[in-house]
């Protein structure tokens, strides 16, 4: 991927480098975009999950497949300190305490976040063996270590203690920032990765939310992607799951490790996500009429801890920016929208046909994952938020998209309502630069 970034003293576009600045590899413009001439191919969901993951697919996959630890007569297998697979596990929710979850937001305003997470007593999870299992999970895997240390019991009589036997492959997760599109995207991707690694079709899996969050705006997307999604509080009796995965924590997702050189199966994830929303993957750019999209950040109430709905990193001069881009590209389709105000399917319909995406650093730029393969991203940063936050630059890099950024260095452009008067002239120049490179590649 080619990327360029302005220096603090000069907002002009002067350098083009490899997408990974740590490689320090200079690349030329000629022939550098061969991969961008590929077009997406329609496929069935089954194709994503039937192929056996192989060594050499990706460094992350290699690490997982090469690092497994077996306990409890094979009923517990840990992988690289990130996730685990359990066989014949019984879940008994009488050994856990926490809110049921699913409440309307108005019912739980000002609710402390701690009330939305479960606490566990030994016996919440039960495995059929006499061996004590001790397996440490790495990094930010707090709830996995709590499941292991506080909730897991080994018991030879586990089989007889279950009231219901569940035949689906279960994926157990605890969500943290459950209404934030970026952080929820890491959970979506992690579940996709679990299905891929264990070759399970979405229709044959049950997603089990082990948390007590209220109803959120992304709940419906979970069900569109994976079908059967349940809150643990809905388990009325003790349930035995023949197969269960304790999934990777969102904060430990490959998507959240922005210095990785690659992320496994990312294009397959894009195809899966769009296909599950019935969005066509067949789109080719027309350099005489590109689709250029600016996404706005507006205040909205999403969770109990922010009842005013205040958000930062808004654009103060939206009308001026939209006018400038429209005037700079008079024959093209230029739109500005608050994309998170739309249903997910409509968001994806727009994104899957967007050639150049423009927006302030924020969760909505997670849609970079679903842009067409030839596309480009212009990311903007206010003065109070550093461009060292690589979330979306990394996504563009992993997908070989064009990337550019504008960072405000003038505090007179910042306003008390957390909005920024962006330099529309400079942003327009960056969009033009992306257009020129993109269209040169397509010839």
Short mmCIF file of C-alpha atoms in Angstrom, two decimals:
data_model
loop_
_atom_site.label_atom_id
_atom_site.label_comp_id
_atom_site.label_asym_id
_atom_site.label_seq_id
_atom_site.Cartn_x
_atom_site.Cartn_y
_atom_site.Cartn_z
CA UNK A 1 0.00 0.00 0.00
CA UNK A 2 1.14 3.53 -0.64
CA UNK A 3 0.66 6.06 2.10
CA UNK A 4 1.73 9.61 2.65
CA UNK A 5 1.45 11.88 5.60
CA UNK A 6 2.07 15.57 6.09
CA UNK A 7 4.79 16.76 8.40
CA UNK A 8 3.77 19.16 11.22
CA UNK A 9 5.36 22.11 9.48
CA UNK A 10 4.10 21.38 5.98
CA UNK A 11 0.67 20.12 5.06
CA UNK A 12 1.60 19.41 1.46
CA UNK A 13 1.80 15.89 0.09
CA UNK A 14 5.46 15.36 -0.57
CA UNK A 15 6.36 11.70 0.04
CA UNK A 16 5.06 8.31 -0.93
CA UNK A 17 6.23 5.33 1.08
CA UNK A 18 5.44 1.71 1.72
CA UNK A 19 2.34 1.19 3.86
CA UNK A 20 4.51 -0.14 6.68
CA UNK A 21 6.73 2.74 7.80
CA UNK A 22 8.74 0.36 9.98
CA UNK A 23 10.05 -1.39 6.87
CA UNK A 24 11.43 1.93 5.57
CA UNK A 25 10.99 0.70 2.01
CA UNK A 26 10.56 3.28 -0.71
CA UNK A 27 8.27 2.19 -3.51
CA UNK A 28 7.77 3.61 -6.95
CA UNK A 29 4.51 4.52 -8.60
CA UNK A 30 4.99 2.40 -11.68
CA UNK A 31 3.51 -1.05 -11.33
CA UNK A 32 2.86 -0.56 -7.61
CA UNK A 33 -0.87 -0.98 -7.93
CA UNK A 34 -1.18 -4.29 -9.74
CA UNK A 35 -3.20 -5.85 -6.94
CA UNK A 36 -5.74 -3.06 -7.11
CA UNK A 37 -6.92 -4.17 -10.54
CA UNK A 38 -8.41 -7.36 -9.12
CA UNK A 39 -12.17 -7.34 -8.76
CA UNK A 40 -14.23 -8.97 -6.04
CA UNK A 41 -15.75 -12.33 -6.83
CA UNK A 42 -19.13 -13.42 -5.50
CA UNK A 43 -19.02 -16.54 -3.33
CA UNK A 44 -21.09 -18.57 -0.91
CA UNK A 45 -20.76 -18.34 2.84
CA UNK A 46 -19.82 -22.03 2.99
CA UNK A 47 -16.63 -21.32 1.04
CA UNK A 48 -15.26 -19.22 3.91
CA UNK A 49 -15.34 -21.98 6.48
CA UNK A 50 -14.80 -25.26 4.62
CA UNK A 51 -11.10 -24.77 3.86
CA UNK A 52 -8.74 -26.08 6.55
CA UNK A 53 -6.41 -23.35 7.89
CA UNK A 54 -2.86 -24.33 7.00
CA UNK A 55 0.57 -23.50 8.32
CA UNK A 56 2.02 -20.71 6.23
CA UNK A 57 -1.37 -19.00 5.77
CA UNK A 58 -0.41 -16.13 8.08
CA UNK A 59 2.02 -15.53 11.00
CA UNK A 60 -0.90 -15.27 13.42
CA UNK A 61 -2.47 -18.52 12.19
CA UNK A 62 0.91 -20.26 12.35
CA UNK A 63 1.39 -19.11 15.93
CA UNK A 64 -2.05 -20.39 16.95
CA UNK A 65 -1.75 -23.74 15.19
CA UNK A 66 1.74 -24.32 16.59
CA UNK A 67 0.87 -23.35 20.17
CA UNK A 68 -1.74 -25.51 21.86
CA UNK A 69 -1.87 -26.94 25.38
CA UNK A 70 -4.10 -29.90 26.30
CA UNK A 71 -5.65 -30.54 29.72
CA UNK A 72 -8.48 -32.49 31.30
CA UNK A 73 -8.19 -35.57 29.05
CA UNK A 74 -8.39 -33.30 25.99
CA UNK A 75 -11.55 -31.54 27.16
CA UNK A 76 -9.67 -28.24 27.45
CA UNK A 77 -7.27 -26.99 24.77
CA UNK A 78 -5.68 -23.55 25.07
CA UNK A 79 -4.29 -21.76 22.01
CA UNK A 80 -1.40 -19.28 22.27
CA UNK A 81 -2.83 -17.81 25.49
CA UNK A 82 -5.59 -16.17 23.42
CA UNK A 83 -8.54 -18.55 23.34
CA UNK A 84 -9.55 -22.07 24.29
CA UNK A 85 -11.76 -24.91 23.11
CA UNK A 86 -13.74 -26.93 25.66
CA UNK A 87 -15.49 -30.26 25.10
CA UNK A 88 -18.55 -31.46 27.02
CA UNK A 89 -18.62 -28.35 29.18
CA UNK A 90 -21.59 -27.58 31.43
CA UNK A 91 -22.67 -23.98 32.07
CA UNK A 92 -24.56 -23.40 35.32
CA UNK A 93 -25.58 -19.76 35.59
CA UNK A 94 -26.59 -20.15 39.23
CA UNK A 95 -22.86 -19.77 39.96
CA UNK A 96 -22.72 -16.34 38.32
CA UNK A 97 -24.15 -12.96 39.30
CA UNK A 98 -24.87 -10.03 37.00
CA UNK A 99 -27.64 -8.18 35.25
CA UNK A 100 -29.81 -10.03 32.74
CA UNK A 101 -29.07 -7.43 30.06
CA UNK A 102 -31.15 -6.39 27.06
CA UNK A 103 -32.89 -3.50 28.80
CA UNK A 104 -33.90 -0.41 26.87
CA UNK A 105 -31.36 2.36 27.33
CA UNK A 106 -33.87 4.64 29.05
CA UNK A 107 -34.25 2.06 31.84
CA UNK A 108 -30.58 2.03 32.79
CA UNK A 109 -29.28 5.60 32.32
CA UNK A 110 -26.29 6.32 34.60
CA UNK A 111 -25.89 2.59 35.31
CA UNK A 112 -22.27 1.84 36.34
CA UNK A 113 -20.42 -0.30 33.84
CA UNK A 114 -19.43 -2.76 36.55
CA UNK A 115 -23.07 -3.85 36.86
CA UNK A 116 -22.98 -5.11 33.26
CA UNK A 117 -20.27 -7.69 33.88
CA UNK A 118 -20.63 -11.04 35.60
CA UNK A 119 -18.81 -12.31 38.66
CA UNK A 120 -18.23 -16.03 38.96
CA UNK A 121 -18.14 -18.75 41.57
CA UNK A 122 -16.49 -22.09 40.99
CA UNK A 123 -18.96 -24.18 39.00
CA UNK A 124 -20.12 -21.62 36.43
CA UNK A 125 -18.21 -23.77 33.93
CA UNK A 126 -17.80 -27.51 34.64
CA UNK A 127 -15.60 -30.00 32.82
CA UNK A 128 -15.71 -33.82 33.13
CA UNK A 129 -12.33 -34.72 34.61
CA UNK A 130 -10.57 -34.81 37.96
CA UNK A 131 -7.55 -32.77 36.84
CA UNK A 132 -7.34 -29.14 37.88
CA UNK A 133 -6.88 -26.96 34.80
CA UNK A 134 -4.48 -24.02 35.03
CA UNK A 135 -3.98 -22.07 31.83
CA UNK A 136 -3.00 -18.37 31.77
CA UNK A 137 -4.48 -16.09 29.13
CA UNK A 138 -2.38 -13.18 27.95
CA UNK A 139 -2.69 -9.40 27.91
CA UNK A 140 -6.14 -7.89 28.40
CA UNK A 141 -7.92 -11.23 28.75
CA UNK A 142 -9.35 -10.39 32.18
CA UNK A 143 -12.63 -12.25 31.86
CA UNK A 144 -10.96 -15.36 30.40
CA UNK A 145 -8.66 -15.53 33.38
CA UNK A 146 -11.69 -14.99 35.63
CA UNK A 147 -13.51 -17.84 33.90
CA UNK A 148 -10.46 -20.00 34.42
CA UNK A 149 -9.52 -18.96 37.95
CA UNK A 150 -12.91 -18.27 39.52
CA UNK A 151 -15.50 -20.06 37.40
CA UNK A 152 -14.08 -23.35 36.12
CA UNK A 153 -14.65 -26.56 38.05
CA UNK A 154 -13.50 -30.02 37.04
CA UNK A 155 -16.00 -32.68 38.03
CA UNK A 156 -16.31 -36.30 36.88
CA UNK A 157 -20.08 -36.07 37.43
CA UNK A 158 -20.54 -33.12 35.06
CA UNK A 159 -22.48 -35.12 32.45
CA UNK A 160 -25.27 -36.03 34.84
CA UNK A 161 -25.57 -32.48 36.20
CA UNK A 162 -26.74 -30.97 32.90
CA UNK A 163 -30.47 -30.50 32.34
CA UNK A 164 -30.17 -29.67 28.63
CA UNK A 165 -27.66 -30.93 26.09
CA UNK A 166 -26.81 -28.40 23.36
CA UNK A 167 -25.58 -29.74 20.03
CA UNK A 168 -24.45 -26.44 18.46
CA UNK A 169 -20.85 -25.27 18.47
CA UNK A 170 -20.93 -22.45 21.04
CA UNK A 171 -18.70 -19.38 21.04
CA UNK A 172 -18.66 -17.62 24.42
CA UNK A 173 -17.65 -13.97 24.55
CA UNK A 174 -17.77 -11.03 26.91
CA UNK A 175 -18.25 -7.74 25.11
CA UNK A 176 -16.69 -4.58 26.47
CA UNK A 177 -17.32 -1.47 24.36
CA UNK A 178 -20.40 -3.12 22.90
CA UNK A 179 -21.88 -0.08 21.10
CA UNK A 180 -18.62 1.23 19.66
CA UNK A 181 -18.41 0.14 16.02
CA UNK A 182 -14.63 -0.23 16.03
CA UNK A 183 -14.43 -2.34 19.18
CA UNK A 184 -17.46 -4.39 18.20
CA UNK A 185 -15.76 -4.97 14.86
CA UNK A 186 -12.90 -6.66 16.72
CA UNK A 187 -15.47 -8.97 18.33
CA UNK A 188 -17.16 -9.65 14.97
CA UNK A 189 -13.81 -10.48 13.43
CA UNK A 190 -12.76 -12.68 16.36
CA UNK A 191 -15.91 -14.79 16.06
CA UNK A 192 -15.38 -15.06 12.29
CA UNK A 193 -11.82 -16.20 12.98
CA UNK A 194 -13.01 -18.85 15.45
CA UNK A 195 -15.47 -20.20 12.88
CA UNK A 196 -12.72 -20.22 10.28
CA UNK A 197 -10.14 -21.96 12.44
CA UNK A 198 -12.57 -24.66 13.57
CA UNK A 199 -14.36 -24.94 10.18
CA UNK A 200 -17.83 -24.21 11.58
CA UNK A 201 -20.65 -22.71 9.50
CA UNK A 202 -22.39 -19.71 11.13
CA UNK A 203 -25.71 -21.59 11.08
CA UNK A 204 -24.14 -24.37 13.16
CA UNK A 205 -22.88 -22.04 15.90
CA UNK A 206 -24.44 -20.31 18.89
CA UNK A 207 -22.93 -17.03 20.06
CA UNK A 208 -23.25 -16.77 23.84
CA UNK A 209 -22.90 -13.28 25.32
CA UNK A 210 -21.64 -13.65 28.87
CA UNK A 211 -22.37 -10.08 29.93
CA UNK A 212 -25.33 -8.00 31.06
CA UNK A 213 -25.22 -5.03 28.71
CA UNK A 214 -28.47 -3.27 27.82
CA UNK A 215 -29.82 -3.33 24.29
CA UNK A 216 -27.36 -1.79 21.84
CA UNK A 217 -27.49 -0.45 18.31
CA UNK A 218 -25.22 -3.21 16.97
CA UNK A 219 -27.15 -6.15 18.46
CA UNK A 220 -29.06 -6.71 15.21
CA UNK A 221 -25.81 -6.88 13.25
CA UNK A 222 -24.66 -9.77 15.43
CA UNK A 223 -27.75 -11.73 14.47
CA UNK A 224 -27.45 -10.87 10.80
CA UNK A 225 -23.88 -12.15 10.75
CA UNK A 226 -24.13 -15.21 12.95
CA UNK A 227 -27.81 -16.11 13.33
CA UNK A 228 -28.17 -17.59 16.80
CA UNK A 229 -27.07 -15.11 19.45
CA UNK A 230 -28.13 -15.48 23.09
CA UNK A 231 -27.51 -13.75 26.38
CA UNK A 232 -26.25 -16.13 29.04
CA UNK A 233 -29.13 -15.01 31.26
CA UNK A 234 -31.50 -16.76 28.83
CA UNK A 235 -30.11 -20.15 29.89
CA UNK A 236 -32.87 -21.20 32.25
CA UNK A 237 -31.22 -24.46 33.31
CA UNK A 238 -27.79 -26.02 33.40
CA UNK A 239 -26.70 -26.66 29.81
CA UNK A 240 -24.05 -28.99 28.47
CA UNK A 241 -22.29 -27.84 25.30
CA UNK A 242 -20.54 -30.54 23.31
CA UNK A 243 -18.16 -27.94 21.85
CA UNK A 244 -17.49 -24.45 23.20
CA UNK A 245 -14.84 -21.87 22.38
CA UNK A 246 -13.84 -19.16 24.79
CA UNK A 247 -13.19 -16.55 22.12
CA UNK A 248 -10.35 -14.03 21.85
CA UNK A 249 -10.94 -10.86 23.84
CA UNK A 250 -11.62 -7.83 21.65
CA UNK A 251 -8.57 -5.97 22.96
CA UNK A 252 -6.37 -8.94 21.97
CA UNK A 253 -7.81 -9.20 18.46
CA UNK A 254 -5.41 -9.11 15.51
CA UNK A 255 -7.51 -6.16 14.32
CA UNK A 256 -6.48 -4.24 17.44
CA UNK A 257 -2.77 -4.90 16.95
CA UNK A 258 -2.01 -2.09 14.52
CA UNK A 259 1.64 -2.98 14.03
CA UNK A 260 0.97 -6.41 12.57
CA UNK A 261 2.18 -6.66 8.96
CA UNK A 262 -0.99 -8.56 8.03
CA UNK A 263 -4.25 -9.86 9.46
CA UNK A 264 -5.48 -13.33 8.47
CA UNK A 265 -8.47 -13.79 6.15
CA UNK A 266 -9.31 -10.07 6.09
CA UNK A 267 -10.69 -10.06 2.54
CA UNK A 268 -12.72 -13.18 3.36
CA UNK A 269 -14.08 -11.36 6.41
CA UNK A 270 -15.11 -8.44 4.21
CA UNK A 271 -16.82 -10.76 1.76
CA UNK A 272 -18.57 -12.61 4.60
CA UNK A 273 -19.76 -9.39 6.25
CA UNK A 274 -21.16 -7.96 3.02
CA UNK A 275 -22.67 -11.25 1.87
CA UNK A 276 -24.50 -11.77 5.14
CA UNK A 277 -26.06 -8.32 4.60
CA UNK A 278 -26.88 -9.25 0.97
CA UNK A 279 -24.58 -6.58 -0.44
CA UNK A 280 -23.12 -7.20 -3.89
CA UNK A 281 -19.35 -7.37 -4.12
CA UNK A 282 -19.34 -6.46 -7.80
CA UNK A 283 -18.34 -2.84 -8.13
CA UNK A 284 -15.83 -1.23 -10.46
CA UNK A 285 -14.78 2.40 -10.26
CA UNK A 286 -15.48 4.92 -13.01
CA UNK A 287 -12.84 7.62 -12.90
CA UNK A 288 -15.18 10.01 -14.68
CA UNK A 289 -17.74 9.64 -11.90
CA UNK A 290 -16.26 8.52 -8.60
CA UNK A 291 -18.28 8.12 -5.41
CA UNK A 292 -16.72 10.33 -2.74
CA UNK A 293 -18.15 10.10 0.77
CA UNK A 294 -17.58 12.31 3.81
CA UNK A 295 -18.88 10.89 7.08
CA UNK A 296 -19.91 13.23 9.89
CA UNK A 297 -19.63 12.67 13.63
CA UNK A 298 -22.72 13.96 15.46
CA UNK A 299 -23.81 13.65 19.08
CA UNK A 300 -25.92 10.58 19.90
CA UNK A 301 -26.85 8.57 23.00
CA UNK A 302 -25.44 5.05 22.77
CA UNK A 303 -24.83 3.79 26.32
CA UNK A 304 -25.83 4.60 29.93
CA UNK A 305 -22.59 6.41 30.84
CA UNK A 306 -23.07 9.22 28.30
CA UNK A 307 -26.70 10.37 28.68
CA UNK A 308 -26.04 13.64 26.80
CA UNK A 309 -24.64 11.75 23.81
CA UNK A 310 -21.68 14.11 23.47
CA UNK A 311 -18.94 12.99 21.10
CA UNK A 312 -15.61 14.55 20.21
CA UNK A 313 -13.80 14.96 16.90
CA UNK A 314 -16.70 16.61 15.09
CA UNK A 315 -16.23 18.78 11.98
CA UNK A 316 -17.19 22.41 12.60
CA UNK A 317 -17.36 23.48 8.94
CA UNK A 318 -19.27 20.57 7.43
CA UNK A 319 -21.08 22.68 4.80
CA UNK A 320 -17.88 24.39 3.68
CA UNK A 321 -15.99 21.11 3.42
CA UNK A 322 -18.77 19.45 1.44
CA UNK A 323 -19.00 22.47 -0.87
CA UNK A 324 -15.24 22.54 -1.46
CA UNK A 325 -15.01 18.83 -2.29
CA UNK A 326 -18.07 19.10 -4.55
CA UNK A 327 -16.57 22.08 -6.40
CA UNK A 328 -13.23 20.31 -6.73
CA UNK A 329 -14.91 17.23 -8.24
CA UNK A 330 -17.86 18.68 -10.18
CA UNK A 331 -18.55 15.58 -12.32
CA UNK A 332 -18.42 13.15 -9.39
CA UNK A 333 -20.89 12.01 -6.73
CA UNK A 334 -19.95 13.76 -3.49
CA UNK A 335 -22.02 13.18 -0.35
CA UNK A 336 -21.77 13.95 3.34
CA UNK A 337 -23.78 11.82 5.79
CA UNK A 338 -23.93 10.72 9.41
CA UNK A 339 -23.53 7.10 8.46
CA UNK A 340 -24.19 5.62 11.91
CA UNK A 341 -27.73 7.06 11.79
CA UNK A 342 -28.57 4.56 9.02
CA UNK A 343 -29.40 0.84 9.33
CA UNK A 344 -26.30 -1.32 8.88
CA UNK A 345 -27.41 -2.73 5.55
CA UNK A 346 -27.81 0.79 4.14
CA UNK A 347 -24.41 1.79 5.53
CA UNK A 348 -22.79 -1.14 3.77
CA UNK A 349 -24.63 -0.49 0.49
CA UNK A 350 -23.06 2.98 0.43
CA UNK A 351 -19.59 1.92 1.59
CA UNK A 352 -19.33 -0.99 -0.87
CA UNK A 353 -19.67 1.57 -3.69
CA UNK A 354 -17.45 4.29 -2.23
CA UNK A 355 -14.19 5.09 -4.04
CA UNK A 356 -12.81 7.65 -1.60
CA UNK A 357 -13.83 7.85 2.06
CA UNK A 358 -13.19 10.99 4.12
CA UNK A 359 -13.72 11.36 7.84
CA UNK A 360 -12.45 12.36 11.25
CA UNK A 361 -10.68 9.64 13.22
CA UNK A 362 -13.52 7.69 14.82
CA UNK A 363 -15.31 4.36 14.92
CA UNK A 364 -17.18 5.01 11.65
CA UNK A 365 -13.89 4.69 9.76
CA UNK A 366 -14.03 0.98 10.59
CA UNK A 367 -15.93 0.87 7.30
CA UNK A 368 -12.46 0.99 5.72
CA UNK A 369 -12.68 -2.80 6.00
CA UNK A 370 -15.61 -2.87 3.57
CA UNK A 371 -14.45 -0.39 0.92
CA UNK A 372 -13.77 -1.76 -2.57
CA UNK A 373 -10.20 -2.95 -3.04
CA UNK A 374 -9.17 -0.02 -5.22
CA UNK A 375 -10.38 2.65 -2.77
CA UNK A 376 -8.70 5.35 -0.72
CA UNK A 377 -9.11 6.86 2.74
CA UNK A 378 -8.47 10.43 3.92
CA UNK A 379 -8.39 10.51 7.72
CA UNK A 380 -8.51 13.77 9.70
CA UNK A 381 -7.24 14.44 13.23
CA UNK A 382 -7.96 17.38 15.56
CA UNK A 383 -5.10 19.07 17.38
CA UNK A 384 -5.94 17.31 20.65
CA UNK A 385 -5.90 13.79 19.20
CA UNK A 386 -2.65 12.39 17.89
CA UNK A 387 -2.29 10.80 14.49
CA UNK A 388 -0.21 8.10 16.19
CA UNK A 389 -3.54 6.34 16.66
CA UNK A 390 -3.10 3.92 13.77
CA UNK A 391 -6.46 2.09 13.83
CA UNK A 392 -7.64 2.99 10.34
CA UNK A 393 -4.30 3.56 8.71
CA UNK A 394 -3.54 -0.04 9.70
CA UNK A 395 -6.81 -1.25 8.17
CA UNK A 396 -6.01 0.58 4.93
CA UNK A 397 -2.49 -0.86 5.00
CA UNK A 398 -3.66 -4.45 5.55
CA UNK A 399 -6.06 -4.11 2.61
CA UNK A 400 -3.58 -2.32 0.31
CA UNK A 401 -5.79 0.76 0.01
CA UNK A 402 -4.52 4.28 -0.60
CA UNK A 403 -4.25 6.34 2.56
CA UNK A 404 -3.67 9.99 3.44
CA UNK A 405 -4.18 12.06 6.58
CA UNK A 406 -4.66 15.66 7.66
CA UNK A 407 -3.71 16.65 11.21
CA UNK A 408 -4.63 20.01 12.68
CA UNK A 409 -1.69 21.94 14.17
CA UNK A 410 -3.57 25.21 14.75
CA UNK A 411 -5.48 25.37 18.05
CA UNK A 412 -7.45 28.37 16.75
CA UNK A 413 -9.29 25.83 14.59
CA UNK A 414 -10.57 24.00 17.69
CA UNK A 415 -13.86 24.85 19.43
CA UNK A 416 -15.24 24.13 22.90
CA UNK A 417 -17.93 21.75 21.62
CA UNK A 418 -15.14 19.36 20.51
CA UNK A 419 -15.41 20.35 16.85
CA UNK A 420 -12.64 21.33 14.45
CA UNK A 421 -12.64 23.77 11.56
CA UNK A 422 -10.79 21.59 9.08
CA UNK A 423 -8.65 22.95 6.24
CA UNK A 424 -10.97 22.14 3.35
CA UNK A 425 -8.43 23.25 0.76
CA UNK A 426 -5.81 20.84 2.05
CA UNK A 427 -8.29 17.98 2.35
CA UNK A 428 -9.42 18.59 -1.23
CA UNK A 429 -5.78 18.38 -2.38
CA UNK A 430 -5.38 15.04 -0.65
CA UNK A 431 -8.54 13.67 -2.24
CA UNK A 432 -7.26 14.79 -5.63
CA UNK A 433 -3.93 13.06 -5.02
CA UNK A 434 -5.69 9.80 -4.20
CA UNK A 435 -7.89 10.12 -7.28
CA UNK A 436 -4.89 10.61 -9.57
CA UNK A 437 -3.05 7.56 -8.25
CA UNK A 438 -6.18 5.42 -8.19
CA UNK A 439 -7.17 6.28 -11.74
CA UNK A 440 -3.61 5.88 -13.04
CA UNK A 441 -3.64 2.35 -11.67
CA UNK A 442 -6.94 1.49 -13.34
CA UNK A 443 -5.67 2.39 -16.81
#
